[in-house]
Amino acid sequence: MSKQKETKTNAIRILDRMKIPYKTYSYECDSFIDAQQTAALLGIPHEKMFKTLVTVSPANGYFVFAIPIDRELDLKKAAHEAAQKSLSMIHVKDLLSVTGYVRGGCTAVGMKKQYPVFIDQSALSHDQIVVSGGRIGLQIELSPQDLSKAAAAVFADVVHTVP
């Protein structure tokens, strides 16, 4: 009897190559579902799950942000951290060609090119966080420091302040 081998994503291959410990969560999903639904489906506390957002500058530079799923990216703070005058969200239609990942499967690790990556500083209050594993239906749990190492990321305050 043969055991079915799971296809590794770029993100998983990079974590393996860097010998970074992680845990994976898989779930059945044929199309995009938002991170709130994914967290509920997997029973993961919302504050531990982070989404990956890609922005573009007026000069067509790309910048990647990992933020808590229940927060919004503050584009002014993000632009300041990226040393840009302004940033806007990338169009969903451009996501695959820019990153190599589809909506719902985008992660800061293993994109087509190495873009500047910022992880919201709130990640540091958790021992482990959960991010996309590089395809729809796959999530990765790892330490914020290990995500930073694998994505060559820095920690920054990039979300709207909670009133």
mmCIF file of C-alpha atoms in Angstrom:
data_model
loop_
_atom_site.group_PDB
_atom_site.id
_atom_site.type_symbol
_atom_site.label_atom_id
_atom_site.label_comp_id
_atom_site.label_asym_id
_atom_site.label_seq_id
_atom_site.Cartn_x
_atom_site.Cartn_y
_atom_site.Cartn_z
ATOM 1 C CA MET A 1 0.000 0.000 0.000
ATOM 2 C CA SER A 2 1.460 3.360 -0.974
ATOM 3 C CA LYS A 3 1.259 6.385 1.216
ATOM 4 C CA GLN A 4 0.039 9.511 -0.599
ATOM 5 C CA LYS A 5 2.755 12.157 -0.522
ATOM 6 C CA GLU A 6 1.669 15.736 0.058
ATOM 7 C CA THR A 7 3.044 18.245 -2.425
ATOM 8 C CA LYS A 8 5.362 20.717 -0.736
ATOM 9 C CA THR A 9 4.959 24.428 -1.374
ATOM 10 C CA ASN A 10 7.863 26.855 -1.810
ATOM 11 C CA ALA A 11 7.264 28.002 1.756
ATOM 12 C CA ILE A 12 7.499 24.461 3.170
ATOM 13 C CA ARG A 13 10.640 23.696 1.148
ATOM 14 C CA ILE A 14 12.313 26.870 2.450
ATOM 15 C CA LEU A 15 11.377 26.111 6.077
ATOM 16 C CA ASP A 16 12.723 22.565 5.672
ATOM 17 C CA ARG A 17 15.949 23.804 4.060
ATOM 18 C CA MET A 18 16.434 26.351 6.881
ATOM 19 C CA LYS A 19 15.627 23.655 9.473
ATOM 20 C CA ILE A 20 12.880 25.846 10.945
ATOM 21 C CA PRO A 21 10.351 23.906 13.038
ATOM 22 C CA TYR A 22 6.704 24.277 12.029
ATOM 23 C CA LYS A 23 3.374 22.513 12.209
ATOM 24 C CA THR A 24 0.949 22.315 9.300
ATOM 25 C CA TYR A 25 -2.834 22.402 9.227
ATOM 26 C CA SER A 26 -4.660 21.141 6.154
ATOM 27 C CA TYR A 27 -8.317 21.564 5.301
ATOM 28 C CA GLU A 28 -10.531 20.857 2.325
ATOM 29 C CA CYS A 29 -11.240 23.947 0.293
ATOM 30 C CA ASP A 30 -11.791 24.368 -3.430
ATOM 31 C CA SER A 31 -11.820 28.155 -3.517
ATOM 32 C CA PHE A 32 -10.923 31.200 -1.451
ATOM 33 C CA ILE A 33 -12.367 31.524 2.045
ATOM 34 C CA ASP A 34 -11.324 34.369 4.284
ATOM 35 C CA ALA A 35 -8.948 33.969 7.192
ATOM 36 C CA GLN A 36 -11.736 34.376 9.773
ATOM 37 C CA GLN A 37 -13.496 31.325 8.308
ATOM 38 C CA THR A 38 -10.225 29.393 8.103
ATOM 39 C CA ALA A 39 -9.433 30.065 11.770
ATOM 40 C CA ALA A 40 -12.927 28.941 12.799
ATOM 41 C CA LEU A 41 -12.692 25.828 10.614
ATOM 42 C CA LEU A 42 -9.351 24.825 12.158
ATOM 43 C CA GLY A 43 -10.233 25.886 15.708
ATOM 44 C CA ILE A 44 -7.326 28.347 15.852
ATOM 45 C CA PRO A 45 -7.713 31.444 18.053
ATOM 46 C CA HIS A 46 -8.157 34.454 15.760
ATOM 47 C CA GLU A 47 -5.435 36.443 17.498
ATOM 48 C CA LYS A 48 -2.861 33.748 16.534
ATOM 49 C CA MET A 49 -3.711 33.760 12.828
ATOM 50 C CA PHE A 50 -2.053 36.281 10.529
ATOM 51 C CA LYS A 51 -2.911 37.197 6.941
ATOM 52 C CA THR A 52 -0.441 38.218 4.276
ATOM 53 C CA LEU A 53 -1.134 41.407 2.341
ATOM 54 C CA VAL A 54 0.810 42.744 -0.626
ATOM 55 C CA THR A 55 1.048 46.448 -1.407
ATOM 56 C CA VAL A 56 2.494 48.480 -4.240
ATOM 57 C CA SER A 57 4.161 51.890 -4.249
ATOM 58 C CA PRO A 58 3.635 54.565 -6.925
ATOM 59 C CA ALA A 59 7.042 53.527 -8.336
ATOM 60 C CA ASN A 60 5.796 49.896 -8.636
ATOM 61 C CA GLY A 61 7.776 48.598 -5.689
ATOM 62 C CA TYR A 62 6.117 45.752 -3.776
ATOM 63 C CA PHE A 63 5.938 45.426 -0.006
ATOM 64 C CA VAL A 64 4.526 42.520 2.014
ATOM 65 C CA PHE A 65 2.789 42.724 5.396
ATOM 66 C CA ALA A 66 1.725 39.953 7.796
ATOM 67 C CA ILE A 67 -0.963 41.229 10.154
ATOM 68 C CA PRO A 68 -3.547 39.718 12.518
ATOM 69 C CA ILE A 69 -6.644 38.520 10.649
ATOM 70 C CA ASP A 70 -8.986 40.689 12.696
ATOM 71 C CA ARG A 71 -7.040 43.910 12.061
ATOM 72 C CA GLU A 72 -6.607 46.229 9.082
ATOM 73 C CA LEU A 73 -3.373 47.420 7.542
ATOM 74 C CA ASP A 74 -2.765 51.109 8.218
ATOM 75 C CA LEU A 75 -1.439 52.210 4.821
ATOM 76 C CA LYS A 76 0.108 55.391 6.255
ATOM 77 C CA LYS A 77 2.040 53.468 8.922
ATOM 78 C CA ALA A 78 2.960 50.824 6.338
ATOM 79 C CA ALA A 79 4.273 53.440 3.896
ATOM 80 C CA HIS A 80 6.293 55.065 6.677
ATOM 81 C CA GLU A 81 7.864 51.718 7.654
ATOM 82 C CA ALA A 82 8.609 50.951 3.989
ATOM 83 C CA ALA A 83 10.120 54.437 3.505
ATOM 84 C CA GLN A 84 7.569 55.213 0.772
ATOM 85 C CA LYS A 85 5.383 58.270 0.219
ATOM 86 C CA SER A 86 2.340 56.036 -0.134
ATOM 87 C CA LEU A 87 1.245 52.441 -0.634
ATOM 88 C CA SER A 88 -1.906 50.864 -1.995
ATOM 89 C CA MET A 89 -3.154 47.300 -1.991
ATOM 90 C CA ILE A 90 -2.130 45.245 -5.007
ATOM 91 C CA HIS A 91 -4.969 44.248 -7.360
ATOM 92 C CA VAL A 92 -6.013 40.636 -6.776
ATOM 93 C CA LYS A 93 -5.560 39.943 -10.508
ATOM 94 C CA ASP A 94 -1.838 40.818 -10.139
ATOM 95 C CA LEU A 95 -1.173 38.726 -7.031
ATOM 96 C CA LEU A 96 -0.171 35.476 -8.760
ATOM 97 C CA SER A 97 2.155 37.117 -11.293
ATOM 98 C CA VAL A 98 3.884 39.220 -8.609
ATOM 99 C CA THR A 99 4.132 36.688 -5.762
ATOM 100 C CA GLY A 100 3.634 33.249 -7.278
ATOM 101 C CA TYR A 101 0.742 32.697 -4.858
ATOM 102 C CA VAL A 102 -3.038 32.953 -5.217
ATOM 103 C CA ARG A 103 -5.453 34.827 -2.972
ATOM 104 C CA GLY A 104 -5.991 32.744 0.144
ATOM 105 C CA GLY A 105 -2.679 30.951 -0.327
ATOM 106 C CA CYS A 106 -0.280 33.898 -0.223
ATOM 107 C CA THR A 107 2.506 33.776 2.330
ATOM 108 C CA ALA A 108 5.579 35.934 2.948
ATOM 109 C CA VAL A 109 7.909 32.936 2.584
ATOM 110 C CA GLY A 110 9.023 31.810 -0.868
ATOM 111 C CA MET A 111 7.560 34.461 -3.158
ATOM 112 C CA LYS A 112 8.810 34.702 -6.746
ATOM 113 C CA LYS A 113 11.109 37.546 -5.658
ATOM 114 C CA GLN A 114 12.287 38.704 -2.257
ATOM 115 C CA TYR A 115 10.236 41.772 -1.410
ATOM 116 C CA PRO A 116 10.566 43.769 1.796
ATOM 117 C CA VAL A 117 8.437 42.025 4.431
ATOM 118 C CA PHE A 118 6.998 43.506 7.620
ATOM 119 C CA ILE A 119 5.294 41.526 10.387
ATOM 120 C CA ASP A 120 3.028 43.450 12.711
ATOM 121 C CA GLN A 121 4.761 43.787 16.076
ATOM 122 C CA SER A 122 1.743 42.231 17.822
ATOM 123 C CA ALA A 123 3.076 38.859 16.613
ATOM 124 C CA LEU A 124 5.781 39.129 19.257
ATOM 125 C CA SER A 125 3.171 38.680 21.997
ATOM 126 C CA HIS A 126 2.602 35.079 20.815
ATOM 127 C CA ASP A 127 4.881 32.046 21.102
ATOM 128 C CA GLN A 128 3.457 30.724 17.832
ATOM 129 C CA ILE A 129 1.449 32.283 14.991
ATOM 130 C CA VAL A 130 -0.321 30.740 12.010
ATOM 131 C CA VAL A 131 0.109 31.934 8.419
ATOM 132 C CA SER A 132 -0.758 30.576 5.002
ATOM 133 C CA GLY A 133 1.396 27.688 3.860
ATOM 134 C CA GLY A 134 1.558 28.743 0.228
ATOM 135 C CA ARG A 135 -1.660 27.276 -1.127
ATOM 136 C CA ILE A 136 -5.350 27.320 -0.313
ATOM 137 C CA GLY A 137 -6.056 24.634 2.267
ATOM 138 C CA LEU A 138 -2.674 24.767 4.027
ATOM 139 C CA GLN A 139 -1.639 26.796 7.087
ATOM 140 C CA ILE A 140 1.710 26.843 8.901
ATOM 141 C CA GLU A 141 2.256 27.402 12.618
ATOM 142 C CA LEU A 142 5.673 28.692 13.664
ATOM 143 C CA SER A 143 7.261 31.235 15.964
ATOM 144 C CA PRO A 144 7.140 34.889 14.878
ATOM 145 C CA GLN A 145 10.945 34.984 15.028
ATOM 146 C CA ASP A 146 11.184 31.986 12.691
ATOM 147 C CA LEU A 147 8.735 33.582 10.249
ATOM 148 C CA SER A 148 10.882 36.715 10.342
ATOM 149 C CA LYS A 149 14.009 34.671 9.652
ATOM 150 C CA ALA A 150 12.437 32.688 6.781
ATOM 151 C CA ALA A 151 10.901 35.774 5.128
ATOM 152 C CA ALA A 152 13.797 38.164 5.893
ATOM 153 C CA ALA A 153 11.179 40.288 7.657
ATOM 154 C CA VAL A 154 11.233 43.001 10.280
ATOM 155 C CA PHE A 155 8.659 43.702 12.991
ATOM 156 C CA ALA A 156 6.793 46.990 12.823
ATOM 157 C CA ASP A 157 3.630 48.748 13.962
ATOM 158 C CA VAL A 158 1.537 48.620 10.770
ATOM 159 C CA VAL A 159 -2.081 48.112 11.832
ATOM 160 C CA HIS A 160 -4.787 50.581 12.814
ATOM 161 C CA THR A 161 -4.810 51.337 16.512
ATOM 162 C CA VAL A 162 -7.737 49.753 18.322
ATOM 163 C CA PRO A 163 -9.917 52.519 19.822
#
